[in-house]
Short mmCIF file of C-alpha atoms in Angstrom, two decimals:
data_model
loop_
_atom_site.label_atom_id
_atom_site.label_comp_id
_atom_site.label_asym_id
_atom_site.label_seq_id
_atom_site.Cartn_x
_atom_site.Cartn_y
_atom_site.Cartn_z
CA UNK A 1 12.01 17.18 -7.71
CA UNK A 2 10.83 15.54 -10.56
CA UNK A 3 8.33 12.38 -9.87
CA UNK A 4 8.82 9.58 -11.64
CA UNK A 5 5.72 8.03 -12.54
CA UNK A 6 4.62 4.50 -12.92
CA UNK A 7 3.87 4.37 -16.97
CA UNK A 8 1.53 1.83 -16.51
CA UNK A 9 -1.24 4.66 -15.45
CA UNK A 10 0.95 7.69 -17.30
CA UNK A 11 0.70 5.96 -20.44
CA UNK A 12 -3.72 5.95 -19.52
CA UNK A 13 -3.80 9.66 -19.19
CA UNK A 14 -1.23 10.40 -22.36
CA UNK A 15 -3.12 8.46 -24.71
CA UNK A 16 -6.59 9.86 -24.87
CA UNK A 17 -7.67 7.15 -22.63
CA UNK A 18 -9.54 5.17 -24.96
CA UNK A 19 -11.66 3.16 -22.76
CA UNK A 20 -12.30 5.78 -20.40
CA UNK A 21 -13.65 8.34 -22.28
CA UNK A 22 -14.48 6.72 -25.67
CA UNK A 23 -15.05 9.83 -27.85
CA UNK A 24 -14.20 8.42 -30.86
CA UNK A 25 -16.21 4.85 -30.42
CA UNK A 26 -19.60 5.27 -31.83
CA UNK A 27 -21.20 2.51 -29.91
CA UNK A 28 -19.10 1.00 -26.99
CA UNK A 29 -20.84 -1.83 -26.36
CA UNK A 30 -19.31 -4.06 -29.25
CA UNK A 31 -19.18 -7.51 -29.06
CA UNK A 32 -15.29 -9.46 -28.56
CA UNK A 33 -15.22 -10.26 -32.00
CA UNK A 34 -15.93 -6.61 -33.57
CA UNK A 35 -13.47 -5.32 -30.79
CA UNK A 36 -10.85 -7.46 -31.55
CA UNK A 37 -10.77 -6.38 -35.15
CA UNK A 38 -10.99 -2.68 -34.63
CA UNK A 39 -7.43 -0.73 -34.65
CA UNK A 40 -5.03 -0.90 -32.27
CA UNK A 41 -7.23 -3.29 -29.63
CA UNK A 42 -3.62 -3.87 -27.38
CA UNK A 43 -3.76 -0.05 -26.93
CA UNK A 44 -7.38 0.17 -25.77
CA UNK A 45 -7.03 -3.05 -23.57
CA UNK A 46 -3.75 -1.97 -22.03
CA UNK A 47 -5.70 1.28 -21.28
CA UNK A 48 -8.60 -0.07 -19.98
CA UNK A 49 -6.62 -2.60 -17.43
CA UNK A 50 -4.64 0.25 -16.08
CA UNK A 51 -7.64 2.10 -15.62
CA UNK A 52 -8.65 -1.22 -13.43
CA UNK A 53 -5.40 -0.86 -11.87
CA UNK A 54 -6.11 2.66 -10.78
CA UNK A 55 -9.46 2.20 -9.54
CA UNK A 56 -9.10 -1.15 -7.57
CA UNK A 57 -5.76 -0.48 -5.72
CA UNK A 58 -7.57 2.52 -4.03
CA UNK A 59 -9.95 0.31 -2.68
CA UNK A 60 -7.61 -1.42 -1.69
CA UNK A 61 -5.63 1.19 -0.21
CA UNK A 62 -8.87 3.04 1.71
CA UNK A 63 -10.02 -0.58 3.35
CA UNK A 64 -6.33 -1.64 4.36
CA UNK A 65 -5.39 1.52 5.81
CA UNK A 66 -8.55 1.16 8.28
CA UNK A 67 -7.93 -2.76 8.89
CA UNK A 68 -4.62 -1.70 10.28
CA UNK A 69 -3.37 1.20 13.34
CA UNK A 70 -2.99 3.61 10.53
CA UNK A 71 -6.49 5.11 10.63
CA UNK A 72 -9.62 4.51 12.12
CA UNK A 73 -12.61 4.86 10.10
CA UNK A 74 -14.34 8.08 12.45
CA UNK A 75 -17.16 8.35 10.16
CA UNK A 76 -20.50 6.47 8.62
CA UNK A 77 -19.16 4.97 5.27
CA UNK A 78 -16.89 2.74 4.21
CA UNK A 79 -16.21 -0.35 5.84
CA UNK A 80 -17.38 -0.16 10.03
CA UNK A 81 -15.75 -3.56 10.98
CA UNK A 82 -12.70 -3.74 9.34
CA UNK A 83 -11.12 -1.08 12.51
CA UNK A 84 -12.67 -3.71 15.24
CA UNK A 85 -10.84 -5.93 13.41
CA UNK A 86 -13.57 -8.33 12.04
CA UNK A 87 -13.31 -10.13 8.93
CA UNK A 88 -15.97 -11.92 7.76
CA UNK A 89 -15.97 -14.41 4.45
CA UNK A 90 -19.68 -12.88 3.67
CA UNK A 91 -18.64 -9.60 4.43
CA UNK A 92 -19.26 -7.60 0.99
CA UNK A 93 -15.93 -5.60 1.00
CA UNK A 94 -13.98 -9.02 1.32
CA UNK A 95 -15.32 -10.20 -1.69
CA UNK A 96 -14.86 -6.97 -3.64
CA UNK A 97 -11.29 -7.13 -2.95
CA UNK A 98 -11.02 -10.73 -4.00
CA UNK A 99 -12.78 -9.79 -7.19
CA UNK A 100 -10.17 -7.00 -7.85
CA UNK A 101 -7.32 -9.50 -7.45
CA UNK A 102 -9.06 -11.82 -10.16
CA UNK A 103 -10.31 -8.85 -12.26
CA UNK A 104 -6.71 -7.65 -12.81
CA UNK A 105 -5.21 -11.15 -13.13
CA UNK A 106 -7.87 -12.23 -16.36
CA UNK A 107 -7.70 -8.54 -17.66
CA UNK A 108 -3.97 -9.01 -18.03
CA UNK A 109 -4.15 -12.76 -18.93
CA UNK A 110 -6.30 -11.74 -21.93
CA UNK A 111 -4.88 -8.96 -23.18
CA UNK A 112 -1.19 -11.45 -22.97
CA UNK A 113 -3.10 -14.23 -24.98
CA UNK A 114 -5.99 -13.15 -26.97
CA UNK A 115 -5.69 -9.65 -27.88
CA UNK A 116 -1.87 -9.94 -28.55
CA UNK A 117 -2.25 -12.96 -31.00
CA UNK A 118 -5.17 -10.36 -32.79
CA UNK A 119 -2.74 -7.49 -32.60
CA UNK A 120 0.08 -7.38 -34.69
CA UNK A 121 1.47 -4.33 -33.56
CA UNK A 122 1.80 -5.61 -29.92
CA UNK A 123 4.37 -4.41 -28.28
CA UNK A 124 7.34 -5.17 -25.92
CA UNK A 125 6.26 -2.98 -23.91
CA UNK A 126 2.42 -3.51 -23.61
CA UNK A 127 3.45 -6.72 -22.84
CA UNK A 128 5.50 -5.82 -20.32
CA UNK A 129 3.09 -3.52 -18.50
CA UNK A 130 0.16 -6.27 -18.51
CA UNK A 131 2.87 -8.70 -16.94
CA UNK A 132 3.33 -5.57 -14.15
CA UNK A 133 -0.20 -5.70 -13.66
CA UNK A 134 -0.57 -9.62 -13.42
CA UNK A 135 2.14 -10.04 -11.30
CA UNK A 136 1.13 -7.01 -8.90
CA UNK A 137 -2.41 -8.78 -8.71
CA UNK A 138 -0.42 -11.78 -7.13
CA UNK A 139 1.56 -9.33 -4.90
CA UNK A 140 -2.07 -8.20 -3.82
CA UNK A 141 -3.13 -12.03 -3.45
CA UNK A 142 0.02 -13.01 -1.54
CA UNK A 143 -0.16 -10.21 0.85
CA UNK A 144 -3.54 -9.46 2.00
CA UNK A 145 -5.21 -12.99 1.60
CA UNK A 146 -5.22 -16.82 3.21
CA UNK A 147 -5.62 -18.04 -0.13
CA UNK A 148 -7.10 -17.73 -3.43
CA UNK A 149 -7.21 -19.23 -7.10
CA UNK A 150 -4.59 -18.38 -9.63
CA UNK A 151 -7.05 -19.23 -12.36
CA UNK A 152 -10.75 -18.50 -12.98
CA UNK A 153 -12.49 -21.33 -11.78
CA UNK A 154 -9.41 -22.58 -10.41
CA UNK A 155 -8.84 -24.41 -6.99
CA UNK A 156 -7.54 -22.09 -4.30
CA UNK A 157 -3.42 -21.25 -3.77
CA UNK A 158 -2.07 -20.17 -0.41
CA UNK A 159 -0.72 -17.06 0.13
CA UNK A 160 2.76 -17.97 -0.06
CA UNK A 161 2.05 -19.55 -3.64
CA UNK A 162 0.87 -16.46 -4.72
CA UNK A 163 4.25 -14.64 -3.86
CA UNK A 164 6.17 -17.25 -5.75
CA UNK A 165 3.52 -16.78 -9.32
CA UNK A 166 4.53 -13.41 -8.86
CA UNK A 167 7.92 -13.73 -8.32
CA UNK A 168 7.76 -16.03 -11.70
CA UNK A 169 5.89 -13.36 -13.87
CA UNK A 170 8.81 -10.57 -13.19
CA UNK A 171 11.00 -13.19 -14.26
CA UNK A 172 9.19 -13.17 -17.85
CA UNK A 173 8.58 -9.11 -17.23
CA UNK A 174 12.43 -8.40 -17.13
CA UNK A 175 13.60 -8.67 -20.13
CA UNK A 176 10.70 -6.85 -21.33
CA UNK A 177 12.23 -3.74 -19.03
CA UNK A 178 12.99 -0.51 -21.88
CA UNK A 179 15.04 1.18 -19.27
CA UNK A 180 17.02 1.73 -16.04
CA UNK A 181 14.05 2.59 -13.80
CA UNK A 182 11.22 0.11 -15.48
CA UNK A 183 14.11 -2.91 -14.62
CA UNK A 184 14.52 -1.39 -10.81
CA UNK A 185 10.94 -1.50 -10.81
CA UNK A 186 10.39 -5.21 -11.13
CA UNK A 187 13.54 -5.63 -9.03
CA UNK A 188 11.68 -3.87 -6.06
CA UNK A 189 8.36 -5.99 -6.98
CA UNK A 190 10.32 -9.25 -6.68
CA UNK A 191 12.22 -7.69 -3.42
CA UNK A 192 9.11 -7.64 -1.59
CA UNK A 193 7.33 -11.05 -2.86
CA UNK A 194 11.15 -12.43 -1.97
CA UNK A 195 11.15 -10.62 1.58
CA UNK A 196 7.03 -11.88 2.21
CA UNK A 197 7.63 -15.18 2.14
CA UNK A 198 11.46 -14.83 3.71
CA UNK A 199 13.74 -16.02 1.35
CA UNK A 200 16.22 -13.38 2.71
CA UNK A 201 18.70 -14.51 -0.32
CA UNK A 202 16.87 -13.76 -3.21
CA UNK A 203 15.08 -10.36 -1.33
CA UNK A 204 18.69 -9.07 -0.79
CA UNK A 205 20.07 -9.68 -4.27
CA UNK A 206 16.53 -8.42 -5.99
CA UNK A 207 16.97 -4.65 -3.84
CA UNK A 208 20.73 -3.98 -4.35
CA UNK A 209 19.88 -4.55 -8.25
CA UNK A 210 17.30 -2.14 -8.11
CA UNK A 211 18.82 0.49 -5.91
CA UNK A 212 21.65 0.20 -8.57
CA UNK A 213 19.49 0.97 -11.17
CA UNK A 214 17.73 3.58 -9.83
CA UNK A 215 18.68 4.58 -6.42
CA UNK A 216 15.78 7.15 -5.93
CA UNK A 217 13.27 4.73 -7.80
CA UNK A 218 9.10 6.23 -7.45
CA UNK A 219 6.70 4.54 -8.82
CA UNK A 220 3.40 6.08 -9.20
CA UNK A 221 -0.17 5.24 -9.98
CA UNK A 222 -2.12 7.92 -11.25
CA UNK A 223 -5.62 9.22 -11.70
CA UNK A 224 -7.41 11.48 -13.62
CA UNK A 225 -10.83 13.45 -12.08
CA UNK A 226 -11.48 14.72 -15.92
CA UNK A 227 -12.75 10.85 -17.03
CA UNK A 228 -13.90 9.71 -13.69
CA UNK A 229 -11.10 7.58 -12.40
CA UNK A 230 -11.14 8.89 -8.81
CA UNK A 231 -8.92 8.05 -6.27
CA UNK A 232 -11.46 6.89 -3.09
CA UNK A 233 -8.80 6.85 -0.37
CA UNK A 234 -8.42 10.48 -1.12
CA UNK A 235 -11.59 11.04 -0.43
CA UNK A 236 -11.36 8.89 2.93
CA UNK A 237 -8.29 10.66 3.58
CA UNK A 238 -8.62 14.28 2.40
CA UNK A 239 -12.04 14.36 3.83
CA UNK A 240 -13.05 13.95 7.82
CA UNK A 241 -13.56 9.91 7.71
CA UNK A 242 -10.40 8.45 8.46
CA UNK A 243 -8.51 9.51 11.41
CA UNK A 244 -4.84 8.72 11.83
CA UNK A 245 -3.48 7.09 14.55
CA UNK A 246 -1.62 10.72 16.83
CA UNK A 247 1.73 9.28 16.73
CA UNK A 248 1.05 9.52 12.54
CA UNK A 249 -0.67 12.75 12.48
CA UNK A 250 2.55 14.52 10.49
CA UNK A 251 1.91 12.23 7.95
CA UNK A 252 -1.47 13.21 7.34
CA UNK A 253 -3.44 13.68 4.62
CA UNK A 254 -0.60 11.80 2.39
CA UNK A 255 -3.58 12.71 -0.91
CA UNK A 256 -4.83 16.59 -0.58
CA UNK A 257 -6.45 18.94 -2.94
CA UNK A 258 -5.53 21.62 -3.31
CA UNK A 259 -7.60 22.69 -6.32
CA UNK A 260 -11.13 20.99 -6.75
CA UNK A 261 -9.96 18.54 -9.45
CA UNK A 262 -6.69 17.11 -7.93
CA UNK A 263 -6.73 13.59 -7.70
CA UNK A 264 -3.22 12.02 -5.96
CA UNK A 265 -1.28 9.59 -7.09
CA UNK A 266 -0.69 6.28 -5.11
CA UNK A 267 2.74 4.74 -5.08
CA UNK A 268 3.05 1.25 -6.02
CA UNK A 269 6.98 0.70 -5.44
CA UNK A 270 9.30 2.86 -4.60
CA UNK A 271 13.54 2.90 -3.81
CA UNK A 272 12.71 3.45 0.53
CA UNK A 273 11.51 -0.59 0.31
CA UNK A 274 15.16 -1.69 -1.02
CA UNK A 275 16.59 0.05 2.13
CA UNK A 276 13.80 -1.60 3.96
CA UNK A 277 14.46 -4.76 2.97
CA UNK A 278 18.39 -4.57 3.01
CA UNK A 279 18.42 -3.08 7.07
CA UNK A 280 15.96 -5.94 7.94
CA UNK A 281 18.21 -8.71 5.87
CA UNK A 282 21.25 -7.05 8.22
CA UNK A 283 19.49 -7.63 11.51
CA UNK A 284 18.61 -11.53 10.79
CA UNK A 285 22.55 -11.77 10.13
CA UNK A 286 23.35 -9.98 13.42
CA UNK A 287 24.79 -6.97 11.87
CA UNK A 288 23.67 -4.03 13.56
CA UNK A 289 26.08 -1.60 12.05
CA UNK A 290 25.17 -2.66 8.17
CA UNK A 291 21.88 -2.15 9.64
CA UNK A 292 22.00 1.28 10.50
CA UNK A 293 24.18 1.99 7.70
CA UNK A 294 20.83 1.07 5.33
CA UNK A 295 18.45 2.89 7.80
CA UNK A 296 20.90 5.95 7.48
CA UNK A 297 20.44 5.49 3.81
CA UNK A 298 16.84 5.36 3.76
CA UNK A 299 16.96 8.74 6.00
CA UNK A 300 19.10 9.89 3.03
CA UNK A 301 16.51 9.28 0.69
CA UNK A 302 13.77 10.60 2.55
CA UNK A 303 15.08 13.86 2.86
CA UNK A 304 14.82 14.62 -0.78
CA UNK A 305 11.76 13.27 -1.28
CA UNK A 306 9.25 16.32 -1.92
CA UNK A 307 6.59 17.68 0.70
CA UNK A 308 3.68 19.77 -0.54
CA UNK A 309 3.44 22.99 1.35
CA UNK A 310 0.85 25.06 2.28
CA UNK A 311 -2.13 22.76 2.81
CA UNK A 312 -5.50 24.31 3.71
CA UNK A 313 -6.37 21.44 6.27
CA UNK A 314 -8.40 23.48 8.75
CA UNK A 315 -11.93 22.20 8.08
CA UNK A 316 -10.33 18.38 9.31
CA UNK A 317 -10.54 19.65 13.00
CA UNK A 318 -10.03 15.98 14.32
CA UNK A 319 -14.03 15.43 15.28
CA UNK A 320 -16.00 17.15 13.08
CA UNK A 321 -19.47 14.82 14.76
CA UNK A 322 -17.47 11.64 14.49
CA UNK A 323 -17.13 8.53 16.90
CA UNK A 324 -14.50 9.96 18.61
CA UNK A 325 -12.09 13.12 19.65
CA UNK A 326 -8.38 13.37 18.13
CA UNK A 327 -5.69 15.65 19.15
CA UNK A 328 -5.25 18.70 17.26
CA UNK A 329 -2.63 20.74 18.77
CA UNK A 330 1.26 20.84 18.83
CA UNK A 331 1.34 21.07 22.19
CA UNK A 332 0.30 17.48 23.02
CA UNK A 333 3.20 15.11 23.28
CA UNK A 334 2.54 11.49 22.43
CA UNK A 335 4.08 8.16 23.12
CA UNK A 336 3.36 4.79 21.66
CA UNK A 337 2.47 2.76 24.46
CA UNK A 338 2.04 3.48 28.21
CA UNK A 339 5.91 2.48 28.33
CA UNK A 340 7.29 4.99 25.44
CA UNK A 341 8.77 7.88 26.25
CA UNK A 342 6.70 11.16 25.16
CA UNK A 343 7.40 12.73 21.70
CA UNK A 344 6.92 16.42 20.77
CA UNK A 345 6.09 17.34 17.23
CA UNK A 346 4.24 14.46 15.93
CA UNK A 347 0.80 16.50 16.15
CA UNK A 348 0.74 19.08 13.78
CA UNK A 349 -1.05 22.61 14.04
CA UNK A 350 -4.15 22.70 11.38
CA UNK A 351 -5.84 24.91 12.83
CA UNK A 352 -6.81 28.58 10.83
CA UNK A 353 -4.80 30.42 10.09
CA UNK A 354 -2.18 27.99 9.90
CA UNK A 355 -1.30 25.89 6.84
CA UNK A 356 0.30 22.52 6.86
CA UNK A 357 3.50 20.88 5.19
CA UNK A 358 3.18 17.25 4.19
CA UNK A 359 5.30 14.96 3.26
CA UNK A 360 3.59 12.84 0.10
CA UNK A 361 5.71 9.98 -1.20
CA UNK A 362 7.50 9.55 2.24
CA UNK A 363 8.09 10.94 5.48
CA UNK A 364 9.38 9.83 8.96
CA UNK A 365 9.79 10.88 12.71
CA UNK A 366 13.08 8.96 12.89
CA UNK A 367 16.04 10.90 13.27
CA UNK A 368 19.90 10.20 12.51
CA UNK A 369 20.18 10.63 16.06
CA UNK A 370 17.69 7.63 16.72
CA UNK A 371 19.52 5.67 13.82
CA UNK A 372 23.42 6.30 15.53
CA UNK A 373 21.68 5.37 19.29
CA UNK A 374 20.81 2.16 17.82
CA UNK A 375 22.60 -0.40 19.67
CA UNK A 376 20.59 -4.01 19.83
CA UNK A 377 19.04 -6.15 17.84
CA UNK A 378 15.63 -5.70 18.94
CA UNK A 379 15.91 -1.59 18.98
CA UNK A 380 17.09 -1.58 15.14
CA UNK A 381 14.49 -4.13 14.08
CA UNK A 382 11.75 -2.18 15.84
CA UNK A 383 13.09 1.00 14.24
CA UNK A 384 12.89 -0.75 10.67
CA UNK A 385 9.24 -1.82 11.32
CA UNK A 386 8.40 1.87 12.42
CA UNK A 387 10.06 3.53 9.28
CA UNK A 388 8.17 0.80 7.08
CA UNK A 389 4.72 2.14 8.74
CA UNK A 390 5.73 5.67 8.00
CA UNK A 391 6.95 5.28 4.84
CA UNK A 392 4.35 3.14 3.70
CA UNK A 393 1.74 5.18 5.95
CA UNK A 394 -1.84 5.41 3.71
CA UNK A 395 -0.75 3.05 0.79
CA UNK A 396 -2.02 0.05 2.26
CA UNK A 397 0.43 -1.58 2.92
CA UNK A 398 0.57 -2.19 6.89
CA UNK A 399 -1.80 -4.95 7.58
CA UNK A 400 0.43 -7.25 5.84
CA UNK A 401 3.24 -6.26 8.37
CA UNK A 402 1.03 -7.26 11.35
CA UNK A 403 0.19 -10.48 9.62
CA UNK A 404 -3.58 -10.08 9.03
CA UNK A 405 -5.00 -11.95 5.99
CA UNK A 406 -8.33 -12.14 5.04
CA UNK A 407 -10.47 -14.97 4.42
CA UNK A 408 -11.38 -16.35 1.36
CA UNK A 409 -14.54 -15.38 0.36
CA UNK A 410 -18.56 -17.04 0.14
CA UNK A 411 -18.69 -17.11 -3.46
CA UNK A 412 -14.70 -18.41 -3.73
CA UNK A 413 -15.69 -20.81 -1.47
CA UNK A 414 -18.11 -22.71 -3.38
CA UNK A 415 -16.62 -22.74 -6.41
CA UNK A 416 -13.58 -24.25 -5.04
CA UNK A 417 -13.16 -27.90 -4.30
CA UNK A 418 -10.28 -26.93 -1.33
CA UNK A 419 -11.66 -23.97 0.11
CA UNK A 420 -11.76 -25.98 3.61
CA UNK A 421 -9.87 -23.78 6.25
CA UNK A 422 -9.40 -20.40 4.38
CA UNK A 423 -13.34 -19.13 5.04
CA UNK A 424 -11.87 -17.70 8.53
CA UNK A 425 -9.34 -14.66 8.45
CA UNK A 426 -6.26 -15.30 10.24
CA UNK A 427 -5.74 -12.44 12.76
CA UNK A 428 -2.19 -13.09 14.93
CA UNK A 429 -3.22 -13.85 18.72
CA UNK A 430 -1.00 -10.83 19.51
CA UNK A 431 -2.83 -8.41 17.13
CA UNK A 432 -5.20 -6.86 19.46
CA UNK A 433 -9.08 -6.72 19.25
CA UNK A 434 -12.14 -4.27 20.09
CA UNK A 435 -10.90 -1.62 18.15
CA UNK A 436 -7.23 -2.03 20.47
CA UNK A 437 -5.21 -1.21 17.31
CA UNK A 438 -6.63 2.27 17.07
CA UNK A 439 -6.72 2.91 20.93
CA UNK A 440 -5.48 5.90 23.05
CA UNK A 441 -5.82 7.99 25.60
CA UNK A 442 -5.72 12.01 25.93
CA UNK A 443 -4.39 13.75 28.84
CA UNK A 444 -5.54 17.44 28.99
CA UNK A 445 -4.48 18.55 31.27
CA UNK A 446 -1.12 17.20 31.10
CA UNK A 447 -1.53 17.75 27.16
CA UNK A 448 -0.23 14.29 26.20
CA UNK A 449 -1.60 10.89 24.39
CA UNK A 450 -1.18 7.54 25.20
CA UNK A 451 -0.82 4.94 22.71
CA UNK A 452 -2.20 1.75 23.92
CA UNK A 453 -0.55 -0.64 22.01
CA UNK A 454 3.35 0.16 20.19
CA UNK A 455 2.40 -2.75 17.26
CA UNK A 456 6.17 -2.33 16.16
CA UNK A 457 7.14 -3.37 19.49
CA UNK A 458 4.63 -6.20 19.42
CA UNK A 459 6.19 -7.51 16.05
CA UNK A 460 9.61 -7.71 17.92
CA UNK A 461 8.29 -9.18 20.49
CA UNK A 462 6.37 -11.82 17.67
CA UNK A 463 8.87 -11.90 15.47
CA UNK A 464 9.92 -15.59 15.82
CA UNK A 465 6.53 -16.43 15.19
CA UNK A 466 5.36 -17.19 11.27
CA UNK A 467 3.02 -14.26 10.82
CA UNK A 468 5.40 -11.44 11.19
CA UNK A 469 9.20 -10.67 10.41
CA UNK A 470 9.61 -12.76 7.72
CA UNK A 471 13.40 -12.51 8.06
CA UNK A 472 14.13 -13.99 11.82
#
């Protein structure tokens, strides 16, 4: 199958990659006003913010993965308080993250403004890819945070604003669209700010438009190991740090090398979220059988997406001198809470000699079976929120599905005149704490695990609540 990648980051590695390896700039360190007169400056700024792009979303990605049930962080670096979870407004990380979100934001704001007006030979569709970027960095903003400026300097916006900025930037993005897939692209990015914020209306409309312009829609960013734009939740991932969650292990590791140099992709938006969206939509309308009809869809999908084969994965061994033991052997059936039934093949075999299949733009444990035995509300919508942590599983996206936002941060804070009330993350009362989102228990003797907390049963249970289901 053929990928088809985000061009905001394919156009970085197909163009020499300007401001990442600078071979043809005698001294780098001009000043604005010798930049902006050198040839083609749009070129080398659109470069240089999806380089930005690259390297801040997997930061993103490695610190959100461990602040939700996805992973647990089983090793000495990276962040050792985002798993309990604790989220602190001084807490170094936060404010990295915050300073991504305003980084990509000014990068694209300049490059729309200052360098295009210098630039004659700006383009459509420069434009539109810096409009991707700035609206993304509002997607970023509106999911993950309390609140936050919109402008340098600026007072803060609540998360919810931030959704609707968005939502206005791939309004001016559109028309900018060259083709099919860029236009189901900003359809899907609208489709989730829409869905976030539960205007069930416009997230309904947004995801049929894109799954009719490109019903297998994959959006990819990309990185390059050659220039030094490394993807860092691979190396959480690939490596023996992060741990998944057993009833994920499949899923696991989503980025793998198999040669030295191999850096993964991470998707950014992708056709599986318009199915998403739609089967959710169905539910809040009471009806189940549209709902199943998406979720068979989705199934559809996912069975053509590709799955690497052959994965050396036997140095992982699931302890490796960590904090803790993980299961690593078929024969251990799990279930996700002490009231699940047990499920066999969720732990895969790693061990030598055998090599591992993964799936690595999406996978799921849900069969049609599961989808036809569907035959309640609350069964279907628990179903959805499952297939949107598998599909999703290691891109980051899951802590905004349990409705954990983090705080705004020390240095935000004093710069802005309404920072009162966003210092403290908002963690649901149902989320649980003490490391409860990553906990289990093994049986072996009985060779099972025991989930102690099914968080897609929990949103159900929460959903009429305003941190979780936006739809009901």
């Amino acid at each position: 199958m053929k990928l088809r990648y985000f061009p905001i980051v394919g156009a970085l590695l197909l163009s020499s990659c300007d401001l990442v390896s600078p071979d043809e700039i005698v001294n780098p360190n001009v000043d604005e006003s010798t930049f902006l007169r050198s040839d083609n400056p749009m070129e080398t700024w659109v470069n240089g913010t999806e380089k930005e792009l690259a390297l801040h979303l997997s930061d993103f990605v490695e610190l959100m993965e461990i602040l939700s049930d996805n992973y647990f962080n089983n090793y000495t670096r990276s962040s050792k308080v985002f798993d309990i979870p604790q989220l602190l407004y001084t807490d170094a990380d936060v404010t990295t993250l915050q300073r991504h979100v305003g980084a990509l934001r000014e990068m694209a704001d300049y490059g729309l403004t200052t360098v295009a007006k210098a630039d004659a030979a700006t383009t459509n569709a420069q434009r539109f890819h810096l409009l991707c970027i700035k609206a993304y960095s509002f997607i970023l903003a509106g999911d993950f945070f309390r609140a936050l400026p919109i402008e340098n300097g600026g007072d803060v916006v609540e998360w919810d604003g931030q959704m609707q900025r968005a939502i206005e930037v791939l309004k001016e993005a559109l028309p900018l669209a060259q083709n099919a897939e860029e236009k189901a692209f900003v359809h899907t990015l609208y489709a989730r700010a829409a869905h976030r914020i539960g205007d069930r209306q416009q997230a309904t409309e947004q995801a049929k438009l894109a799954l009719a312009a490109a019903p297998n829609l994959c959006r990819q960013v990309l990185f390059d190991s050659k220039n030094g734009v490394l993807n860092r939740a691979q190396e959480a991932i690939w490596s023996d740090w992060f741990q998944p969650l057993p009833r994920l292990d499949f899923l696991d590791p989503k980025y793998f090398q198999i040669s030295s140099s191999d850096q993964c992709p991470i998707t950014i938006a992708k056709a599986e979220e318009n199915y998403l969206i739609l089967a959710e939509a169905a539910l809040a309308s009471n009806d189940l059988q549209e709902a199943k009809k998406q979720l068979s869809g989705l199934l559809a999908l996912i069975k053509t997406r590709p799955v690497q084969t052959d994965i050396n994965d036997q140095l992982e061994g699931r302890y490796n001198g960590g904090l803790k033991s993980f299961p690593n052997n078929p024969a251990y059936r799990v279930q996700a809470s002490p009231n699940d039934p047990l499920r066999e093949g969720l732990i895969i075999d790693r061990r030598p000699p055998c090599l591992i299949d993964i799936p690595y733009i999406s996978g799921t444990s849900v069969t049609q079976a599961m989808i036809d035995g569907l035959d309640n509300h609350d069964s279907a919508l628990e179903t959805v929120y499952l297939m949107r942590q598998e599909v999703f599983f290691a891109e980051g996206r899951r802590p905004a599905d349990l409705g954990i936002r983090l705080p705004l941060c020390e240095v935000e804070a004093a710069n802005a005149k309404n920072a009162a009330g966003y210092t403290e993350a908002w963690i649901p009362q149902f989320v649980p704490k003490n490391y409860g989102l990553d906990d289990f228990t093994i049986d072996e003797e009985a060779k099972t695990v025991t989930i102690a907390h099914n968080m897609n049963r929990v949103i159900v249970d929460n959903a009429r609540s305003a941190d979780v289901a936006p739809f009901e």
